[in-house]
JSON list of C-alpha atoms in Angstrom, two decimals:
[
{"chain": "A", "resi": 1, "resn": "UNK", "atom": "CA", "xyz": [61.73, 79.01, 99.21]},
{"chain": "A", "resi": 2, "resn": "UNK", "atom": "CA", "xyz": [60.00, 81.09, 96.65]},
{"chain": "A", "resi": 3, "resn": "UNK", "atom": "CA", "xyz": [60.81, 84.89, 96.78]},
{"chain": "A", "resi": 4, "resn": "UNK", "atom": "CA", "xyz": [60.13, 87.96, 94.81]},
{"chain": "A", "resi": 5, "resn": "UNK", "atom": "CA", "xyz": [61.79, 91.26, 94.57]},
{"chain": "A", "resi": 6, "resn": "UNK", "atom": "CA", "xyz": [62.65, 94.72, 92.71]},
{"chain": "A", "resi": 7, "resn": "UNK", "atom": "CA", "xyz": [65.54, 94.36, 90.63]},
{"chain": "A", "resi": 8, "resn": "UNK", "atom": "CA", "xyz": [67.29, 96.68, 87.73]},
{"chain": "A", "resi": 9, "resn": "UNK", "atom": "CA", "xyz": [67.56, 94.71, 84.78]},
{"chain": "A", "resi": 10, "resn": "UNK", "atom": "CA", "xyz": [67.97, 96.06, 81.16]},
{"chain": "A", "resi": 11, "resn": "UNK", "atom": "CA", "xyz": [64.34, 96.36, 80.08]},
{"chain": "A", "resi": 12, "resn": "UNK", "atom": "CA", "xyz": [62.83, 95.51, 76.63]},
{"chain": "A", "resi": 13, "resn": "UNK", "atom": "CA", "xyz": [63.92, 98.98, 75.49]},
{"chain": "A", "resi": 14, "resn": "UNK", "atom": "CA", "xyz": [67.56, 98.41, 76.27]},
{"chain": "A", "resi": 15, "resn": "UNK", "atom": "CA", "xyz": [67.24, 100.57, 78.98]},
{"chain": "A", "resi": 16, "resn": "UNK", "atom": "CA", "xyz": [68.03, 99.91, 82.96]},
{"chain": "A", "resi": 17, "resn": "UNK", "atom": "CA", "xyz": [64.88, 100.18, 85.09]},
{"chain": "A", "resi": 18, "resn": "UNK", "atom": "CA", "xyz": [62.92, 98.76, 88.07]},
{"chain": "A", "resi": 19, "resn": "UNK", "atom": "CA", "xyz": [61.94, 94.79, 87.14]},
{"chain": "A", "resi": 20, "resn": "UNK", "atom": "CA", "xyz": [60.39, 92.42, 89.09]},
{"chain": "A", "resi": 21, "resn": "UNK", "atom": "CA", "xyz": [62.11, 89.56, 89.88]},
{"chain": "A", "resi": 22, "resn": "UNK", "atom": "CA", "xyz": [60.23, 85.88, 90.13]},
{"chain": "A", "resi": 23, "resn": "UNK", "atom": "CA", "xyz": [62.30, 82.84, 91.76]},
{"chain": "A", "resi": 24, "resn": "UNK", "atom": "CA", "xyz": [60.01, 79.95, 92.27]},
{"chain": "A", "resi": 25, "resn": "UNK", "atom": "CA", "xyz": [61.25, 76.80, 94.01]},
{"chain": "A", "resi": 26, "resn": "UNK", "atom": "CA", "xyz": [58.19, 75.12, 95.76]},
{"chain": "A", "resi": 27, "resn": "UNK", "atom": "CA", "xyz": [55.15, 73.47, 93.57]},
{"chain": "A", "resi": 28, "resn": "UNK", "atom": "CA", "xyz": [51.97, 75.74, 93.85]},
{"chain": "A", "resi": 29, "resn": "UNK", "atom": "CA", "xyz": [53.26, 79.30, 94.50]},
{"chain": "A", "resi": 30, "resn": "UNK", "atom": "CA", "xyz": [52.20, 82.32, 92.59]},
{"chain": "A", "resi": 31, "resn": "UNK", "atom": "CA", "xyz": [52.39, 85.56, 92.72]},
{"chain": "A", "resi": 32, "resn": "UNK", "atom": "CA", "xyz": [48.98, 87.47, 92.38]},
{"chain": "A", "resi": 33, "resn": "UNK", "atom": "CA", "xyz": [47.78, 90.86, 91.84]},
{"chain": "A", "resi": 34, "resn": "UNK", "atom": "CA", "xyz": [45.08, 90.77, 94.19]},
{"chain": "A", "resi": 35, "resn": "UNK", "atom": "CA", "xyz": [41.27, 92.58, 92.99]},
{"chain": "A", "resi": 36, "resn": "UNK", "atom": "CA", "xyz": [42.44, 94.04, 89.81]},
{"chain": "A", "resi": 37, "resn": "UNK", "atom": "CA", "xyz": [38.94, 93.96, 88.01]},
{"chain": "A", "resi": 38, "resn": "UNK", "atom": "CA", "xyz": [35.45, 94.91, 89.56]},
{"chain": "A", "resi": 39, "resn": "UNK", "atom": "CA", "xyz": [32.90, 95.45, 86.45]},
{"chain": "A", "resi": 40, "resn": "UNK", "atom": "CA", "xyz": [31.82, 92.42, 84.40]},
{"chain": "A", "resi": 41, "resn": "UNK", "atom": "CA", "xyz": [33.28, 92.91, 80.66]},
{"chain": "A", "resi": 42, "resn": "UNK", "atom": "CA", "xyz": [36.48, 92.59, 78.42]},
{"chain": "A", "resi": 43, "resn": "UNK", "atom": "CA", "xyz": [39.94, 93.15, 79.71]},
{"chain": "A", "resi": 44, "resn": "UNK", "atom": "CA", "xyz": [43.03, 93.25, 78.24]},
{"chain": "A", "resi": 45, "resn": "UNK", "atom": "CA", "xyz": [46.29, 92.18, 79.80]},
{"chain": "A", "resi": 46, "resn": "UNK", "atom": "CA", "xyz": [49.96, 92.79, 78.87]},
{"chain": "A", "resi": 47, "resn": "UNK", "atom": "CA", "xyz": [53.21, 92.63, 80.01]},
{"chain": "A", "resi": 48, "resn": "UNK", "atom": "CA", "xyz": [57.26, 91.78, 78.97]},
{"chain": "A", "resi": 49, "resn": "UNK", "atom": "CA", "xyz": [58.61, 88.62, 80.18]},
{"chain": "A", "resi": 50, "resn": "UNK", "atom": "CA", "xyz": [61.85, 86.93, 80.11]},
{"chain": "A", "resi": 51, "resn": "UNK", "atom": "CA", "xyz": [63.49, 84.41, 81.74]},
{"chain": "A", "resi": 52, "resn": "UNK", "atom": "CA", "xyz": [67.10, 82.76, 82.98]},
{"chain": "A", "resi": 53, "resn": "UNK", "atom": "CA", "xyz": [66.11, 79.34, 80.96]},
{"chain": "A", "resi": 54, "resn": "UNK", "atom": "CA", "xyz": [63.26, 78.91, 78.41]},
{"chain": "A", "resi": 55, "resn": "UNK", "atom": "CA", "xyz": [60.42, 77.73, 80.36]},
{"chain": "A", "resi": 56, "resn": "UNK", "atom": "CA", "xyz": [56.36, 77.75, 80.63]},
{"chain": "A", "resi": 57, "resn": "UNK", "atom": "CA", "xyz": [54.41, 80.44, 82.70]},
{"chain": "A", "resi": 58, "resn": "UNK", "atom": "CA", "xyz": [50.82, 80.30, 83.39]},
{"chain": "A", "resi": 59, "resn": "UNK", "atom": "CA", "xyz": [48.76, 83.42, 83.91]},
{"chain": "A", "resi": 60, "resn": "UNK", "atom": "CA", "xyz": [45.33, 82.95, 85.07]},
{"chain": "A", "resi": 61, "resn": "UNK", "atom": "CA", "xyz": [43.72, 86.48, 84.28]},
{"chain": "A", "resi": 62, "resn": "UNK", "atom": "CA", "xyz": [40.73, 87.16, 85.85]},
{"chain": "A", "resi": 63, "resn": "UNK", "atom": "CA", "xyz": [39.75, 83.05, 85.82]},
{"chain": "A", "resi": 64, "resn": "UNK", "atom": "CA", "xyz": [40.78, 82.51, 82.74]},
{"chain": "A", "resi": 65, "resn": "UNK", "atom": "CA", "xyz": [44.43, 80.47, 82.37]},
{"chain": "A", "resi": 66, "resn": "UNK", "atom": "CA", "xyz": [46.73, 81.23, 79.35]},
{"chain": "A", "resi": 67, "resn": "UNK", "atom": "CA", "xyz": [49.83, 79.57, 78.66]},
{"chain": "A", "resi": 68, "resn": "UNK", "atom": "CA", "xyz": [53.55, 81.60, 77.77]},
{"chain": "A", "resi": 69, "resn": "UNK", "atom": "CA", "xyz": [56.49, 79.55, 76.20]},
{"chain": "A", "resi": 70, "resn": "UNK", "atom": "CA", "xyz": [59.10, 82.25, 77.91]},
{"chain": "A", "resi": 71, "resn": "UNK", "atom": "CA", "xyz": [62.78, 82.40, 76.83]},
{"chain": "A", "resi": 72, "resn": "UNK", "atom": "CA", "xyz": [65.96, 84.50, 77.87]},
{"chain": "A", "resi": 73, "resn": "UNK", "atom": "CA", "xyz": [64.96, 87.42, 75.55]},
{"chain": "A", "resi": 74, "resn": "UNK", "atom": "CA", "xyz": [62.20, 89.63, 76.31]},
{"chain": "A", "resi": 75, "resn": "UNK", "atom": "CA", "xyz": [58.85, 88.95, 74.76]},
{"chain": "A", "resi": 76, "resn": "UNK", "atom": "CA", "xyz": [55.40, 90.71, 75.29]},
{"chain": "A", "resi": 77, "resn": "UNK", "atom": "CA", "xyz": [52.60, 88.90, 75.73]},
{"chain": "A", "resi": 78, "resn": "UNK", "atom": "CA", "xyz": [48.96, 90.31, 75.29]},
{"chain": "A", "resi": 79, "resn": "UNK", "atom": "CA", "xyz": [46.04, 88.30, 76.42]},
{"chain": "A", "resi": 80, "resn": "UNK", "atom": "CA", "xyz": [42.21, 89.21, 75.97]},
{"chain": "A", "resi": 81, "resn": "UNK", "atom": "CA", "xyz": [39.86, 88.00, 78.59]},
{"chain": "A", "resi": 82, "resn": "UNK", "atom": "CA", "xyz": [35.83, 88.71, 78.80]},
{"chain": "A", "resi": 83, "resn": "UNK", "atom": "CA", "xyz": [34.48, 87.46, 82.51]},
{"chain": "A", "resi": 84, "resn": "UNK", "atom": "CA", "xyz": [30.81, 87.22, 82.49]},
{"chain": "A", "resi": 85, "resn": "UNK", "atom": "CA", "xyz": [31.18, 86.23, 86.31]},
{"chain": "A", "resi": 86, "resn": "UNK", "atom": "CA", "xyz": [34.02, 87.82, 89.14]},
{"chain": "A", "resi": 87, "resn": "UNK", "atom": "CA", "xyz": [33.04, 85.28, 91.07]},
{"chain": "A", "resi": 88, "resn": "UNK", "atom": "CA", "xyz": [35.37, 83.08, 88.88]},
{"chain": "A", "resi": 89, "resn": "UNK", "atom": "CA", "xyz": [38.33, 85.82, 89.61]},
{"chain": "A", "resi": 90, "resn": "UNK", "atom": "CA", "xyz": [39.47, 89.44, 90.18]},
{"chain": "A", "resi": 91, "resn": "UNK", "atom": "CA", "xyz": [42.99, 88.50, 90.31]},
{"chain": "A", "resi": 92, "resn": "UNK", "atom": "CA", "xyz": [45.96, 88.01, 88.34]},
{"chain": "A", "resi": 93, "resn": "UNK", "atom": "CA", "xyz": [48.07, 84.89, 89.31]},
{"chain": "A", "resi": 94, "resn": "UNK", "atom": "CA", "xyz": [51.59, 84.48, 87.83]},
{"chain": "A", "resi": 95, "resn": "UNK", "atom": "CA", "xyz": [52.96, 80.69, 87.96]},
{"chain": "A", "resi": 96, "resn": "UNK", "atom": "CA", "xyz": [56.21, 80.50, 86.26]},
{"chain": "A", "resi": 97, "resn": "UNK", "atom": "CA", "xyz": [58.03, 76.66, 86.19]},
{"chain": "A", "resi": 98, "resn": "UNK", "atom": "CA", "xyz": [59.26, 75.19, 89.30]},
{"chain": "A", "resi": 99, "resn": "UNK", "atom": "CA", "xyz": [63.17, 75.82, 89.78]},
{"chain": "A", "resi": 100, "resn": "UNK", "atom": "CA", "xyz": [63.26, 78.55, 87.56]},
{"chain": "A", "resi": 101, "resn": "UNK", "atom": "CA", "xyz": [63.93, 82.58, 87.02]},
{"chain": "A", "resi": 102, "resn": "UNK", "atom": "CA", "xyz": [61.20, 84.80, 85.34]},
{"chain": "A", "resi": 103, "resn": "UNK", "atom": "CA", "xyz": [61.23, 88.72, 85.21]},
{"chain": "A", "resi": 104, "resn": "UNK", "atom": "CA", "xyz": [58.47, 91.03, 84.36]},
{"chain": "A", "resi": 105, "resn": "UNK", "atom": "CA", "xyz": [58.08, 94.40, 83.07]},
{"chain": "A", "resi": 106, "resn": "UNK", "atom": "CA", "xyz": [55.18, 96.96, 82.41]},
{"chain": "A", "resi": 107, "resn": "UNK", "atom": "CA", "xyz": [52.32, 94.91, 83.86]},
{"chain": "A", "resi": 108, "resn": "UNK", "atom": "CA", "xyz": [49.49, 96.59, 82.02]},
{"chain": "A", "resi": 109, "resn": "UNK", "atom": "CA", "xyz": [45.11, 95.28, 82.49]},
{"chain": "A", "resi": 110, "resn": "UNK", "atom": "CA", "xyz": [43.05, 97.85, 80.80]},
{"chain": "A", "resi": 111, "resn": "UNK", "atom": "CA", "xyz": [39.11, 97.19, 79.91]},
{"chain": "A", "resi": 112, "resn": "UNK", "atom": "CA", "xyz": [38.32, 96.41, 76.41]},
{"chain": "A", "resi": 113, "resn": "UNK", "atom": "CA", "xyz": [39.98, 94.43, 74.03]},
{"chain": "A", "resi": 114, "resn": "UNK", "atom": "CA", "xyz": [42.65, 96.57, 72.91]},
{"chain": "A", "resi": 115, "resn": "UNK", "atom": "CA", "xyz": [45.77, 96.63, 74.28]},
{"chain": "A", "resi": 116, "resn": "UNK", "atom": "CA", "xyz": [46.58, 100.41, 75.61]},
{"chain": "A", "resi": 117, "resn": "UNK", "atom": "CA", "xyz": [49.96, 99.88, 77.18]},
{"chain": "A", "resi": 118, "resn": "UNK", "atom": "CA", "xyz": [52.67, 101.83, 76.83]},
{"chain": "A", "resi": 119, "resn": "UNK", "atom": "CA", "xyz": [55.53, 101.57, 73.53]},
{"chain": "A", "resi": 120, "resn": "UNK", "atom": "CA", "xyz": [58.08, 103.99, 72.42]},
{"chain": "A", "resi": 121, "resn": "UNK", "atom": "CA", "xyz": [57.28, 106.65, 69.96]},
{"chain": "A", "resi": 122, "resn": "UNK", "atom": "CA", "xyz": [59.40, 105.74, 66.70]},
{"chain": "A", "resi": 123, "resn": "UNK", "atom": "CA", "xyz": [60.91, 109.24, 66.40]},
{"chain": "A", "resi": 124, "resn": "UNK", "atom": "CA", "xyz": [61.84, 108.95, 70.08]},
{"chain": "A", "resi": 125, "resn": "UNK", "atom": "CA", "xyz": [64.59, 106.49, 68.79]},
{"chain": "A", "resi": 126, "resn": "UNK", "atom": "CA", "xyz": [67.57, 108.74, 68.79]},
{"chain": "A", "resi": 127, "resn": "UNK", "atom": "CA", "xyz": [69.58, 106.38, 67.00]},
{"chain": "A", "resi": 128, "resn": "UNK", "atom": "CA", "xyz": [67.41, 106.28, 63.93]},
{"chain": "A", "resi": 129, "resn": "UNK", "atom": "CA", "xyz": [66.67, 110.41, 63.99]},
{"chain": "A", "resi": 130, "resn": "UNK", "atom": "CA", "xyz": [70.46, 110.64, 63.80]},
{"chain": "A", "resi": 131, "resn": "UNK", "atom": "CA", "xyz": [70.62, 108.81, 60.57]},
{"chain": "A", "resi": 132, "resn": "UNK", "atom": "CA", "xyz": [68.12, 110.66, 58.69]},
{"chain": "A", "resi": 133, "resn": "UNK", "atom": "CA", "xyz": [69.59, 112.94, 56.50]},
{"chain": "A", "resi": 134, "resn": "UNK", "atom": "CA", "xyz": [67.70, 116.36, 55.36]},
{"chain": "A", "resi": 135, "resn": "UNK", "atom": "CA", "xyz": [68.01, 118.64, 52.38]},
{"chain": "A", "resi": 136, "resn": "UNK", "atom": "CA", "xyz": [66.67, 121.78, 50.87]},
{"chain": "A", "resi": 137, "resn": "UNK", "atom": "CA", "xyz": [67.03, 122.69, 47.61]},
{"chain": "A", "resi": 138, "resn": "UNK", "atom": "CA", "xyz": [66.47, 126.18, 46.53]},
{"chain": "A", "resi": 139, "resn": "UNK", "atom": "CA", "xyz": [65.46, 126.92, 43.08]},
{"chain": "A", "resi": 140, "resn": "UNK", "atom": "CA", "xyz": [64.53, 130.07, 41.04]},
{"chain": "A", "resi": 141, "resn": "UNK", "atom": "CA", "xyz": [60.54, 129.26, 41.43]},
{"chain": "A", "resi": 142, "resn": "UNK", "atom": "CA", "xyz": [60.34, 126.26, 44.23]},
{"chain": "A", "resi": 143, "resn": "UNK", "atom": "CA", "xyz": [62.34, 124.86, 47.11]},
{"chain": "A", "resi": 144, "resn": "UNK", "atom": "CA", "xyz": [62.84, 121.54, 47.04]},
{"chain": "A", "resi": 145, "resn": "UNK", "atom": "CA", "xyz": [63.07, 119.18, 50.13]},
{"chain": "A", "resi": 146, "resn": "UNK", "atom": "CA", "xyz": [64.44, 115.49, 50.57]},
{"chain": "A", "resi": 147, "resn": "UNK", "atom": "CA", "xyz": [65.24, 113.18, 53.48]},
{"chain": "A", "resi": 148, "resn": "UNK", "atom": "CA", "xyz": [67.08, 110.42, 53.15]},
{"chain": "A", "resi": 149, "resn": "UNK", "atom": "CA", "xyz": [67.30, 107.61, 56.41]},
{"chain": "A", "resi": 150, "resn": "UNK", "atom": "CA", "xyz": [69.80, 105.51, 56.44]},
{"chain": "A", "resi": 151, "resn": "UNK", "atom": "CA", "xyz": [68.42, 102.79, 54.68]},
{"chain": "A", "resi": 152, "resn": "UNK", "atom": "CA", "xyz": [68.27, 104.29, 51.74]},
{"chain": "A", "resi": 153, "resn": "UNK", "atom": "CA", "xyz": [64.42, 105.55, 51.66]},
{"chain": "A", "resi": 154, "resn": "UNK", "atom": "CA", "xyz": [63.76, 108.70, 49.80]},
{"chain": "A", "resi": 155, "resn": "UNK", "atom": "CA", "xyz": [61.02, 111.52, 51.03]},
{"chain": "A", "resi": 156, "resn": "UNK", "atom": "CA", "xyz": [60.63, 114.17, 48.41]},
{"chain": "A", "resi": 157, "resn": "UNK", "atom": "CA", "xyz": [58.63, 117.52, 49.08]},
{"chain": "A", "resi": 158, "resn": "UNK", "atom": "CA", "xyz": [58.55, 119.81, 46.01]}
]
């Protein structure tokens, strides 16, 4: 039997959170997000996937079937569709490998063809803001600023 649920898994940015949870076991099943699309145009969909074994997962988005070569680690995948026709599909189906483990994070579909999820600010990364190093330099006619990050770069504001 095939069953989805809520889990908390590390996410892509190493932090714990709500995942979902795929474990498919009978040929055929899916899961779908049901009516996601109701103008004609270009969408773009997104969204981190790993899995428990390297594996294939199809996602048909919006009629339109695109194919993800999944491992353990965490990987987003974007995909651009245009629909001319919703006849075709409104939905999102998911169809990981039989007998296998998928999980899925940050589900994004936005219109247009540019991907408008969500990613981490660079200076929100406290790890790299605590190895930047600052310095001002006072002199008798200027002040003199540098930052240094830990990999050795070199900012200079005179």
């Amino acid at each position: 039997m095939s069953t989805f649920r809520e889990i908390i898994e590390s996410t892509p940015y190493k932090e714990q959170s709500h995942v979902l949870e795929l474990v498919i076991n009978q040929y055929g099943d899916s899961y779908v997000l049901e009516n996601v699309a109701k103008l004609i145009g270009s969408y773009t969909f997104s969204i981190w996937t790993k899995a428990n074994k390297n594996c294939s997962v199809q996602f048909d988005v919006l009629g339109t079937i695109k194919i993800a070569e999944v491992t353990t680690d965490w990987k987003k995948y974007v995909y651009t569709v245009k629909t001319d026709d919703l006849s075709n599909g409104k939905s999102i189906a998911i169809k990981p490998d039989n007998n296998t483990t998928t999980y899925y994070y940050e589900g994004f579909l936005s219109e247009g063809t540019i991907d408008n999820s969500w990613l981490p600010a660079p200076e929100d990364d406290e790890a790299q803001m605590e190895s930047i190093k600052s310095e001002f330099i006072q002199k008798a006619d200027s002040i003199e600023e540098k930052v240094t990050a830990n990999d050795g770069k070199i900012s200079s504001l005179i």
